[in-house]
CSV table of C-alpha atoms in Angstrom, one decimal:
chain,number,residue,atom,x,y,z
S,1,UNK,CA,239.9,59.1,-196.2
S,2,UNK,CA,241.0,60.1,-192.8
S,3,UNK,CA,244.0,59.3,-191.3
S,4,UNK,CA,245.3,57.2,-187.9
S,5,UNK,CA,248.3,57.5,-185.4
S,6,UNK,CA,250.2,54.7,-185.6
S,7,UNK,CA,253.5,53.0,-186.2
S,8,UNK,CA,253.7,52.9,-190.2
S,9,UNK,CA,250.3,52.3,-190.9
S,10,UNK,CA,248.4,51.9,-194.6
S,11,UNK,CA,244.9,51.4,-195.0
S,12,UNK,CA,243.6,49.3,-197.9
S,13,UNK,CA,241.5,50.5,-201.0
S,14,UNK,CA,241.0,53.5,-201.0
S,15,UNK,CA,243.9,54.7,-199.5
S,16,UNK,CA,245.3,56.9,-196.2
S,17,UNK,CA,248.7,56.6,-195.7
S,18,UNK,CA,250.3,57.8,-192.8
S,19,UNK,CA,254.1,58.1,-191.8
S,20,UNK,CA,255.3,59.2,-188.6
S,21,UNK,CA,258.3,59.7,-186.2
S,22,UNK,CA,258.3,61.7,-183.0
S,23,UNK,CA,260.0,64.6,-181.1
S,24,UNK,CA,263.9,64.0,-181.1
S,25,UNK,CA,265.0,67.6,-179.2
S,26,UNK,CA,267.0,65.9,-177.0
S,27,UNK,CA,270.3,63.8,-177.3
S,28,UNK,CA,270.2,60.6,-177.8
S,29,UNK,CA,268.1,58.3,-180.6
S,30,UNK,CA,264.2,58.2,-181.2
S,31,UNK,CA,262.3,55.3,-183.2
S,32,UNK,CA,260.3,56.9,-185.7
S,33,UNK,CA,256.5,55.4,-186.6
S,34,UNK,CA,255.4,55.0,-190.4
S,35,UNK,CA,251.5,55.1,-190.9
S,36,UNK,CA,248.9,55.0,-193.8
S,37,UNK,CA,245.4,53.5,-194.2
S,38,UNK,CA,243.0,53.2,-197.2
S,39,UNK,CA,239.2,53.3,-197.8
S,40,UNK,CA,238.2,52.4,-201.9
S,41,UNK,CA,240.4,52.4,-204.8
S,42,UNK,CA,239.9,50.9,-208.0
S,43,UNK,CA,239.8,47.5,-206.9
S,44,UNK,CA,237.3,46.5,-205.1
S,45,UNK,CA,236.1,47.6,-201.6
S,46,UNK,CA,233.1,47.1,-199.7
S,47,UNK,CA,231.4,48.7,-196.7
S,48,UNK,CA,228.4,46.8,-194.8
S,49,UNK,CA,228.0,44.3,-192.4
S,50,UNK,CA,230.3,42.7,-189.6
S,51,UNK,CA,234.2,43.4,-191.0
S,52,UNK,CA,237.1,41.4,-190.4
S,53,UNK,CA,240.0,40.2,-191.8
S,54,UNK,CA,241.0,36.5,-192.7
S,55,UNK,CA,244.7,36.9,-193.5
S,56,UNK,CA,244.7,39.3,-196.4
S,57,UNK,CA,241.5,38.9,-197.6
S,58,UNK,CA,238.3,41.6,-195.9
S,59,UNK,CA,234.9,39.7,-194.8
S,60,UNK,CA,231.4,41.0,-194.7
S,61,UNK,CA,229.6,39.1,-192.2
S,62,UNK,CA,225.4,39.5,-192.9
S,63,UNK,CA,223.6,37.9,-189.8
S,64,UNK,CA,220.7,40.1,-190.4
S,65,UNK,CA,219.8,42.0,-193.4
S,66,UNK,CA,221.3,44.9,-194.7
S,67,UNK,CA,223.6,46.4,-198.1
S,68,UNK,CA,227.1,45.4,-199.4
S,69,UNK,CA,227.7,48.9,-200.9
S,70,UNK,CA,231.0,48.3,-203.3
S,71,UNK,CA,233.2,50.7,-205.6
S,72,UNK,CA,235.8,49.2,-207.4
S,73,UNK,CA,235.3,45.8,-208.8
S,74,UNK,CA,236.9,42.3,-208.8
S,75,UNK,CA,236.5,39.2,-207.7
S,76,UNK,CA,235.2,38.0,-204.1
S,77,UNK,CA,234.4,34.2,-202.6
S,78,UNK,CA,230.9,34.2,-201.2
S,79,UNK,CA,228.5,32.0,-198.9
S,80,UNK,CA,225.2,32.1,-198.9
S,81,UNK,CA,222.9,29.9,-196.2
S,82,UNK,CA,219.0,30.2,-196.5
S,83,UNK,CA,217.1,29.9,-192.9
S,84,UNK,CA,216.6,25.9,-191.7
S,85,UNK,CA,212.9,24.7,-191.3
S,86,UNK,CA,210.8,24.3,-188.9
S,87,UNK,CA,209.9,20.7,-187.5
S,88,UNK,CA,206.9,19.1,-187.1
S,89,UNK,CA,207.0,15.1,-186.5
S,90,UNK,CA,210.0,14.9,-189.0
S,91,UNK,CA,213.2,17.2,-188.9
S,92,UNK,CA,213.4,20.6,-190.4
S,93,UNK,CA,215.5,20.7,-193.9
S,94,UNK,CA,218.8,22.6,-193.3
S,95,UNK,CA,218.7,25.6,-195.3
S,96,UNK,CA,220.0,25.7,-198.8
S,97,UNK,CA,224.1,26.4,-198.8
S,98,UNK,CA,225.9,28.2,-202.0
S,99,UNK,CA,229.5,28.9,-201.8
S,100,UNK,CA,232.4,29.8,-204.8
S,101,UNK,CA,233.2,33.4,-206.7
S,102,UNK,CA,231.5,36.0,-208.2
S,103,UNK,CA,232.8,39.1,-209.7
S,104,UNK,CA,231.7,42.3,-207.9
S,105,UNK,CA,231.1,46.0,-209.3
S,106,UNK,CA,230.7,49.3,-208.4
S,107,UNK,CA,226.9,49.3,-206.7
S,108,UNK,CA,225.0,48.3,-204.0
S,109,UNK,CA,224.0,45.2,-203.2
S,110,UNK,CA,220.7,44.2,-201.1
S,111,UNK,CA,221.6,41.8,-198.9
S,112,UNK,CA,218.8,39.1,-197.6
S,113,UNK,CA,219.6,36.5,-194.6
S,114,UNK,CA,216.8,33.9,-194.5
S,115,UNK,CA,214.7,33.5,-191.1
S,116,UNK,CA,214.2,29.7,-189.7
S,117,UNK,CA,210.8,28.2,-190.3
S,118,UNK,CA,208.6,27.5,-187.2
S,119,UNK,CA,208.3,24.1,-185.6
S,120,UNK,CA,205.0,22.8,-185.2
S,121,UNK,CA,203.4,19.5,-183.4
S,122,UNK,CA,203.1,16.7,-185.6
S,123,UNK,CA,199.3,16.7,-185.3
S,124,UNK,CA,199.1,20.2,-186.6
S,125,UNK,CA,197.0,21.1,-189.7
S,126,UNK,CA,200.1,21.6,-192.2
S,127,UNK,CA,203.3,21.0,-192.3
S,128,UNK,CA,206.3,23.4,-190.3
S,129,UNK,CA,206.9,26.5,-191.8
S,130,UNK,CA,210.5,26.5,-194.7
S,131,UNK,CA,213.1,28.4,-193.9
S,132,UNK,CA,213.6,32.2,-195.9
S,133,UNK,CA,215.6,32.2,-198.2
S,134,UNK,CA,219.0,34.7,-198.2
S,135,UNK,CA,220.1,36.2,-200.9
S,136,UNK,CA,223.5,38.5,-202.5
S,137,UNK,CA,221.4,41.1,-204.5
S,138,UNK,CA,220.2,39.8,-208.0
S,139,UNK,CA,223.2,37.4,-208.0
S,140,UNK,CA,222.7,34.9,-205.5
S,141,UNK,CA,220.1,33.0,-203.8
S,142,UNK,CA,220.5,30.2,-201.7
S,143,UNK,CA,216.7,28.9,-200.8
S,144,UNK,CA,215.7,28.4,-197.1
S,145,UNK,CA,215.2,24.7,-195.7
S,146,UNK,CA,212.4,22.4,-196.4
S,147,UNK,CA,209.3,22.0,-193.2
S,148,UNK,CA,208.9,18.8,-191.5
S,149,UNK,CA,206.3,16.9,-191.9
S,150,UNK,CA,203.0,16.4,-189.8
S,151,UNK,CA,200.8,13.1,-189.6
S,152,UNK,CA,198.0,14.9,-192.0
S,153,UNK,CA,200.6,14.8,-195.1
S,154,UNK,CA,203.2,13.0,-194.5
S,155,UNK,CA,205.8,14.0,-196.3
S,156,UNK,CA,208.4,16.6,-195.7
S,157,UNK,CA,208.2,19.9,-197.6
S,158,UNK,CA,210.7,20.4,-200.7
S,159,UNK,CA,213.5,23.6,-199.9
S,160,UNK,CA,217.2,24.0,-199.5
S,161,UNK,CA,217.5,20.8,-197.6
S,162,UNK,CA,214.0,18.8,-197.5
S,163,UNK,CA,212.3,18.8,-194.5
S,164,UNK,CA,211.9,15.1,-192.8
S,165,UNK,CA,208.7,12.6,-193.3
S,166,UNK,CA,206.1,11.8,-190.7
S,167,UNK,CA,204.9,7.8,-190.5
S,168,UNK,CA,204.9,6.7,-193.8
S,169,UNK,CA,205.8,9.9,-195.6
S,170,UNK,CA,208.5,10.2,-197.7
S,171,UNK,CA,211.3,13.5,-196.8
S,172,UNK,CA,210.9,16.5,-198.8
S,173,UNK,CA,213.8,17.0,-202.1
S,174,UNK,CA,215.9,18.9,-202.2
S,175,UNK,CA,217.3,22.3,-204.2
S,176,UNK,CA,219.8,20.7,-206.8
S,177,UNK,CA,223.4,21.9,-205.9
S,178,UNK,CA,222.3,23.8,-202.6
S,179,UNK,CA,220.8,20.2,-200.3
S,180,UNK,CA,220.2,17.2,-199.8
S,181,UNK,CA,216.9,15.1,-199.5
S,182,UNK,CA,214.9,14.4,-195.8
S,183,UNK,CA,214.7,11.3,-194.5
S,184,UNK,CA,211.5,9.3,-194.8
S,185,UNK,CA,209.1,8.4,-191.6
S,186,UNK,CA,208.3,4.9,-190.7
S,187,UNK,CA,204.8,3.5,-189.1
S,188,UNK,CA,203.6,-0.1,-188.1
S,189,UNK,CA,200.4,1.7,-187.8
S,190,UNK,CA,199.5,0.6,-184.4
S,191,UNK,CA,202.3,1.0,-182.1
S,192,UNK,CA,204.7,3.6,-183.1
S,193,UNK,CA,204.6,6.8,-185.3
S,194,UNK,CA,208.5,8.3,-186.0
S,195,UNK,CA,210.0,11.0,-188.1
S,196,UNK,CA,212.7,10.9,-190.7
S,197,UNK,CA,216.0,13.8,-190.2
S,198,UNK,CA,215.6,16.3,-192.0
S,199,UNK,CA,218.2,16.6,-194.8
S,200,UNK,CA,221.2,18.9,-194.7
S,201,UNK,CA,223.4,20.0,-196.7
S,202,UNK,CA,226.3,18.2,-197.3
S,203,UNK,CA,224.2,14.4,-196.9
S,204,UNK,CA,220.8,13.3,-196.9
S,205,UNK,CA,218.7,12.1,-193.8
S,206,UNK,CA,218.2,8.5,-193.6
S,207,UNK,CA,214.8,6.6,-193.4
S,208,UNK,CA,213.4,6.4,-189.7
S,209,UNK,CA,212.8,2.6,-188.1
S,210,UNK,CA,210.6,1.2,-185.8
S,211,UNK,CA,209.9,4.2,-183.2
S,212,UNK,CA,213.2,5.6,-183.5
S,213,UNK,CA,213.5,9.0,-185.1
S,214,UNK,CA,216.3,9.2,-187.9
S,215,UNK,CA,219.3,11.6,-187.4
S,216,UNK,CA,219.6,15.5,-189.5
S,217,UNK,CA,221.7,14.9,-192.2
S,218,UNK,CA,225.2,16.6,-192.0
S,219,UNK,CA,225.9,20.3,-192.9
S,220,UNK,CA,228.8,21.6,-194.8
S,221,UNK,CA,232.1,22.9,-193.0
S,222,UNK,CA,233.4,26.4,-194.6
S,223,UNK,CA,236.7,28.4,-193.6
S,224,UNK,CA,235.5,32.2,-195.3
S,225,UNK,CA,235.4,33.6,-192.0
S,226,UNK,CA,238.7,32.8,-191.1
S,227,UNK,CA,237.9,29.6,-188.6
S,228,UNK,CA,236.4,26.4,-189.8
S,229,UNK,CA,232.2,26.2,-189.3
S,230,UNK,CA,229.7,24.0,-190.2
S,231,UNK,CA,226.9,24.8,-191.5
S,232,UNK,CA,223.0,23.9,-193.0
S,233,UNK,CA,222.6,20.6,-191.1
S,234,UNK,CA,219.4,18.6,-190.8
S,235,UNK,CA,216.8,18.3,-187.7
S,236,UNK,CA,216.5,15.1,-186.0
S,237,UNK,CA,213.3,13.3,-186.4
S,238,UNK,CA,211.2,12.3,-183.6
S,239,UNK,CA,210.5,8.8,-182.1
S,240,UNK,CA,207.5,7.7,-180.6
S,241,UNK,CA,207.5,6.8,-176.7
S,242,UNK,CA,205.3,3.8,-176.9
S,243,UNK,CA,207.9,2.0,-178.3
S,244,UNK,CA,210.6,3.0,-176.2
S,245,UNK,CA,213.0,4.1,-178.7
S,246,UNK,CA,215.3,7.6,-178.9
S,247,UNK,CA,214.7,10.6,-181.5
S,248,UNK,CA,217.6,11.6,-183.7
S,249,UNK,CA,219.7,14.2,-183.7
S,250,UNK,CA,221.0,17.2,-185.4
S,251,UNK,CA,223.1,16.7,-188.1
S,252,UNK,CA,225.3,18.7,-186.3
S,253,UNK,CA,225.4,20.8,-183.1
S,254,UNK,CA,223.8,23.9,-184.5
S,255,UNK,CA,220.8,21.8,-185.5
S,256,UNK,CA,217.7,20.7,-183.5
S,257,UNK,CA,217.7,17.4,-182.2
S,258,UNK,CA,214.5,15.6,-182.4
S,259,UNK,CA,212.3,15.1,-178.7
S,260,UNK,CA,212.2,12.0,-177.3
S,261,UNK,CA,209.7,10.3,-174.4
S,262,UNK,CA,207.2,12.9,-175.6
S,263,UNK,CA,209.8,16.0,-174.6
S,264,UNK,CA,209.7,18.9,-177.4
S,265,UNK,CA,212.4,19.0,-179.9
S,266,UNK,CA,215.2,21.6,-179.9
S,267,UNK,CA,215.4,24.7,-181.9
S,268,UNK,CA,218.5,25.0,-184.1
S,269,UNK,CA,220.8,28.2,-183.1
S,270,UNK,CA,220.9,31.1,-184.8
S,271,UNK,CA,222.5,31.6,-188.3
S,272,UNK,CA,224.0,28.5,-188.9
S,273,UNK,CA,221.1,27.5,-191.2
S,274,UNK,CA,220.3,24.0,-189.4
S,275,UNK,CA,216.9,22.4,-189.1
S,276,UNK,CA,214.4,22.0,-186.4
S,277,UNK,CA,214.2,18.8,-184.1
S,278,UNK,CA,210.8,17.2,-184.6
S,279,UNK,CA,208.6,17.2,-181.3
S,280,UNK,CA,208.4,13.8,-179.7
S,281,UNK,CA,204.7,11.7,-178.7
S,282,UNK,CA,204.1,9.7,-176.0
S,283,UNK,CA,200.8,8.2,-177.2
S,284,UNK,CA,198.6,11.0,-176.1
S,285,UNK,CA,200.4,14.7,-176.1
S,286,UNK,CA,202.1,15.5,-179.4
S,287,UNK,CA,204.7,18.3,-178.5
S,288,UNK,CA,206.2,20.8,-180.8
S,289,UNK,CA,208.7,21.0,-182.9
S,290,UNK,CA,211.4,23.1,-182.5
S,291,UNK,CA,212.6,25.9,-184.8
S,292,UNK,CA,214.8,26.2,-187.7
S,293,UNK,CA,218.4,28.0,-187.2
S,294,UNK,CA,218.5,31.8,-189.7
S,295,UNK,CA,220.6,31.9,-192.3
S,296,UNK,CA,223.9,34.0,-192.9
S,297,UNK,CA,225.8,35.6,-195.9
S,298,UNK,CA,229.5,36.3,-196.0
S,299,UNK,CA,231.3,37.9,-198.5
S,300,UNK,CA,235.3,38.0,-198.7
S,301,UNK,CA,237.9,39.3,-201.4
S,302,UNK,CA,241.4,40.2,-201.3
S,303,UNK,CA,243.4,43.1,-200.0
S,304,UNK,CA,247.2,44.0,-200.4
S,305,UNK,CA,249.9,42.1,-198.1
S,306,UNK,CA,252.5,43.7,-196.6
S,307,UNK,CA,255.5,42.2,-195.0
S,308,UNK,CA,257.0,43.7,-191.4
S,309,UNK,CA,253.6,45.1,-190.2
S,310,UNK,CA,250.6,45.0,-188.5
S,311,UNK,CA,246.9,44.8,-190.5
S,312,UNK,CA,244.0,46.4,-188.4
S,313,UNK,CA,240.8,47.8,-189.1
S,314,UNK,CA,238.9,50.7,-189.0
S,315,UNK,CA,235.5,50.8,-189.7
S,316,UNK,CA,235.3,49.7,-193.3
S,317,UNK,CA,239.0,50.8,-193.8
S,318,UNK,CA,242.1,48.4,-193.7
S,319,UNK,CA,245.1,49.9,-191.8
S,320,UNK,CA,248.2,48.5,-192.2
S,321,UNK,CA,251.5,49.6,-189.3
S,322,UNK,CA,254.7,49.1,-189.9
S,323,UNK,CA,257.4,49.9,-186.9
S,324,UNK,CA,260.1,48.8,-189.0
S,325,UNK,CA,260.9,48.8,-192.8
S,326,UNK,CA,258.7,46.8,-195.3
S,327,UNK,CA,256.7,45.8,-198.0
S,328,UNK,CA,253.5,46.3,-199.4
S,329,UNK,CA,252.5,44.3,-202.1
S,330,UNK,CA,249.0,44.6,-204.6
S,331,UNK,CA,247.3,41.4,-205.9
S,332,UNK,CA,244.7,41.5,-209.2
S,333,UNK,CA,245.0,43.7,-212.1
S,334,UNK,CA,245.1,46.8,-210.8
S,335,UNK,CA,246.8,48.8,-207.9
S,336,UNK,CA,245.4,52.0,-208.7
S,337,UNK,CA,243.6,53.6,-206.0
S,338,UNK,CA,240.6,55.7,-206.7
S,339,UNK,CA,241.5,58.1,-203.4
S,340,UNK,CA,244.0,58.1,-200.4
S,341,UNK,CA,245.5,60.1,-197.6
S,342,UNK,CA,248.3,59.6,-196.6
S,343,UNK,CA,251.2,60.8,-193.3
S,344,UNK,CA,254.7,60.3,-193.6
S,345,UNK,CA,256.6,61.2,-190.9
S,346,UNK,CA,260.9,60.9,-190.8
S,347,UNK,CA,263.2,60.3,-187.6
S,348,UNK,CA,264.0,63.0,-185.3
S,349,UNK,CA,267.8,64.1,-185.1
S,350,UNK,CA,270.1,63.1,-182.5
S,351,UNK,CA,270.8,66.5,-180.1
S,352,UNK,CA,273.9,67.1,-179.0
S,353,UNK,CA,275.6,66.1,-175.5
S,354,UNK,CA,278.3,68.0,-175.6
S,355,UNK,CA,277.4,71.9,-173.0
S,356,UNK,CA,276.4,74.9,-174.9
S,357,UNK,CA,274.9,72.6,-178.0
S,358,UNK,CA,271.2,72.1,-179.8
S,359,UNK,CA,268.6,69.1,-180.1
S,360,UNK,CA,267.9,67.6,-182.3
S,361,UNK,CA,265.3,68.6,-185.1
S,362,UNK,CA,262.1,67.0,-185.6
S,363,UNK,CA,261.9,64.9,-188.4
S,364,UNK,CA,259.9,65.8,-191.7
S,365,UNK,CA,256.4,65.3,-192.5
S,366,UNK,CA,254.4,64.5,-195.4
S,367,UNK,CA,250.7,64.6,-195.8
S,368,UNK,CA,248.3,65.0,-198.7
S,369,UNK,CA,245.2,63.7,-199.8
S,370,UNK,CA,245.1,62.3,-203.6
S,371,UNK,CA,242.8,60.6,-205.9
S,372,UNK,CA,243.7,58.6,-207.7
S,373,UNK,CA,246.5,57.4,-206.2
S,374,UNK,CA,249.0,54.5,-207.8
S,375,UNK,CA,252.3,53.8,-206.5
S,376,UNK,CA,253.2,50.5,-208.1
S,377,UNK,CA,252.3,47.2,-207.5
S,378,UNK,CA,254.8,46.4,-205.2
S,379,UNK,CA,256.1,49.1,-202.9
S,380,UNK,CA,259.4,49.3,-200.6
S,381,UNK,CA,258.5,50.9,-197.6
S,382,UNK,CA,261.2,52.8,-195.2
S,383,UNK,CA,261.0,53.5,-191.6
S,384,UNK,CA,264.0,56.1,-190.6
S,385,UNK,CA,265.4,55.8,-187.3
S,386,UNK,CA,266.0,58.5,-185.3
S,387,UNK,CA,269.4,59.9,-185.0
S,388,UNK,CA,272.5,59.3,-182.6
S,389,UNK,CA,273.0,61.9,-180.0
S,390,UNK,CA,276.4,63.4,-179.5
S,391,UNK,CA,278.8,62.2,-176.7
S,392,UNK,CA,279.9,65.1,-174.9
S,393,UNK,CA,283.0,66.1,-176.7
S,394,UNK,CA,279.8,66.7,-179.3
S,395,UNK,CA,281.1,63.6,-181.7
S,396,UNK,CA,278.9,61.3,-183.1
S,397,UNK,CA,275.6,62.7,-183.4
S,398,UNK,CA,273.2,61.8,-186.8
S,399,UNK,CA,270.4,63.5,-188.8
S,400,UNK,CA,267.6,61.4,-188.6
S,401,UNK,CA,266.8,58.8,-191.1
S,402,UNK,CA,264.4,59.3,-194.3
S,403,UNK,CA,261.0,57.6,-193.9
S,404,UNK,CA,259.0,56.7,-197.0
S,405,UNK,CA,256.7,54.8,-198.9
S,406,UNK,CA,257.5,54.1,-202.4
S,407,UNK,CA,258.9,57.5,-203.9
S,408,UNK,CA,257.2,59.6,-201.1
S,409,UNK,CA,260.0,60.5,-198.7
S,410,UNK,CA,259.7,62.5,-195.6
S,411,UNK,CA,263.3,63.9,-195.0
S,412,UNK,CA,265.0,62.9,-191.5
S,413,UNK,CA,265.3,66.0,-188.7
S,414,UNK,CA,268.7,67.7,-188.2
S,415,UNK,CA,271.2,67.1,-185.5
S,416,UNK,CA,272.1,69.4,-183.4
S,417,UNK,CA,274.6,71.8,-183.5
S,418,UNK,CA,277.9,71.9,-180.8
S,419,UNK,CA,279.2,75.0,-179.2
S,420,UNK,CA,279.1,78.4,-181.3
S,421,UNK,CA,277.9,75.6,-184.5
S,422,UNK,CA,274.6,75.7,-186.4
S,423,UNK,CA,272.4,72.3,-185.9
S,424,UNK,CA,272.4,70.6,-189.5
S,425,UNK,CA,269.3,70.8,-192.1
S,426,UNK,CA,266.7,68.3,-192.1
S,427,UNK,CA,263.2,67.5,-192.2
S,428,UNK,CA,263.3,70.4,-189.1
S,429,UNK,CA,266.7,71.8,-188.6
S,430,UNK,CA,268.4,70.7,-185.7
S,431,UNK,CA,268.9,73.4,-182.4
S,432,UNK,CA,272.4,75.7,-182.9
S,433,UNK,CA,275.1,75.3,-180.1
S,434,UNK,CA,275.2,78.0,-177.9
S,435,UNK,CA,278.1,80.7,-176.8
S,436,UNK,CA,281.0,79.4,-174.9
S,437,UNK,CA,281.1,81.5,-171.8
């Protein structure tokens, strides 16, 4: 692990701990810094992805696909969203959506985040393309959103979410537990032609009626990242602009909303998982549909808390700071650390003010790099101040105080010594007073 300049600062899992206080050859008082920072103990810690921290939990963000490389092992809260499908006259299916807890080990995991399906017109040969599906390794796979459906079948393709019907199709079904079925398509067979939603993931599309396009079913809201999202919503179907009526929309604003007046339908944004808007006809030109929304994968699990500090990252590491005394504090069944660094650093001593007398010394320093490491599974943590300076009759000044972390103690510097006296011992002795003329 490497180690970071900083107030007291620990990193998380495997573990750099760092303690530090500054130059203090002077009189008067200096407020020391305590640092550490981790990388991958025992329990469990994960490099890959976008990192960030939700309170005292890490994330993994997957927009693309890549590896979740772990040592350790316990539990961590997932969410998987397949890729939404495409549209064609009905609404793309929102991709499937998984979410709950699985317990991780010490290996890598392939990590697969499902593109959107592409939207076709609604007289195209087939239906629009499903989303991919994204997947957590051998573990988890949450299957990519159903195609819309197109005048030559009719009914919306099966996936996460099913994809909408076209005139008197039905909407495609669903994957049980990850979706919800499209909405079916509605004809008079003469005078209008419209699309069902497709279906999203936390309701089903309704049944589109007399030229107007059905709405995307709704998606799912999740708070893993650390903010509330929706996500997997339906497409919106299309209407038909000889009858004068309006498509639907998205199930939600990531999702494509269905063309109306013969205008293409929208494309859902990227990785939010939400279906295509079915392309629109105006009784001659059938436009496309638009495109289904990728998926993501996020992947979260607890780290220790600490009280009286500040929680930062770096790279795959998690640094904690502390500027004053604190806590830190281990969750889980283990708070054994497979490797650590770690920097203690004490207060400086107060110098003298007195003429003819020393500074202060600098306070003591600790550093060392062990594996494993264990310290408890709660641990005290001590910032020392930096000692009083002297008035200048040479009362008053202080050694500077002991910083540590658990029972690693970095000893406070001396204070400095008045006329024709030595400074006193400490982490670095403080300066000797000098010879009265």
């Amino acid at each position: 692990m490497s180690f970071f300049r900083a107030a007291l600062l620990y990193v998380v899992l495997p573990l750099t701990i760092l303690m530090s206080a500054a130059s203090a050859n002077m009189p008067g008082s200096f407020q020391p810094m305590l640092t550490a920072s981790s990388a991958s103990p025992f329990m469990l810690n994960c490099s890959g992805g976008t990192i960030s921290l939700n309170g005292s939990n890490k994330v993994h963000t997957f927009t693309g696909s890549g590896t979740l490389s772990c040592s350790g092992g316990g539990p961590a809260s997932y969410l998987l969203v397949g890729g939404g499908g495409g549209a064609g006259g009905g609404g793309g299916g929102g991709g499937g959506l998984i979410s709950g807890s699985a317990a991780l080990i010490s290996t890598s995991y392939a990590v697969t985040v499902g593109s959107g399906g592409s939207g076709v017109s609604a007289n195209a040969g087939g239906n629009a393309v499903n989303g991919g599906n994204s997947s957590l390794g051998p573990l988890l796979t949450a299957i990519g959103g159903g195609g819309g459906a197109v005048s030559s079948v009719g009914n919306g393709t099966s996936g996460g979410s099913g994809g909408g019907g076209y005139n008197a199709g039905i909407g495609g079904a669903a994957t049980a537990g990850q979706g919800n079925g499209g909405g079916a398509g509605s004809t008079n067979g003469t005078t209008y032609s419209t699309g069902g939603g497709g279906g999203g993931a936390g309701a089903a599309a309704v049944a589109a009626s007399a030229g107007t396009g059905s709405n995307g079913g709704g998606g799912v809201s999740s708070s893993i990242s650390g903010s509330a999202v929706t996500y997997a919503c339906g497409g919106g179907g299309a209407s038909d602009q000889r009858n004068g009526s309006s498509a639907g929309t998205g199930g939600c604003a990531s999702a494509g909303g269905g063309g109306s007046l013969g205008s293409a339908g929208g494309s859902a944004t990227a990785n939010f998982g939400g279906g295509g808007g079915a392309g629109g006809y105006n009784g001659t030109v059938f436009t496309n549909g638009g495109n289904g929304g990728s998926g993501i994968v996020i992947v979260s699990y607890p780290i220790p808390s600490c009280t009286s500090c500040t929680v930062s990252l770096n790279g795959a590491k998690v640094v904690y700071t502390w500027t004053t005394s604190g806590s830190l504090t281990f969750s889980g069944s283990s708070a054994l650390v497979s490797n650590a660094d770690y920097l203690i650093v004490a207060g400086g001593g107060g110098g003298q003010g007195a003429i003819n007398s020393g500074g202060g010394g600098a306070g003591g320093v600790r550093a060392a790099s062990v594996s494993p490491f264990g310290i408890g599974f709660s641990v005290t943590v001590t910032v020392g101040a930096g000692g009083t300076g002297g008035n200048s009759s040479g009362a008053g000044v202080t050694n500077g105080g002991d910083s540590s972390l658990g029972s690693i103690t970095a000893t406070g510097g001396g204070a400095g010594g008045v006329t024709a006296s030595p400074g006193a011992a400490g982490g670095s002795g403080g300066g000797g007073g000098g010879q009265a003329a």
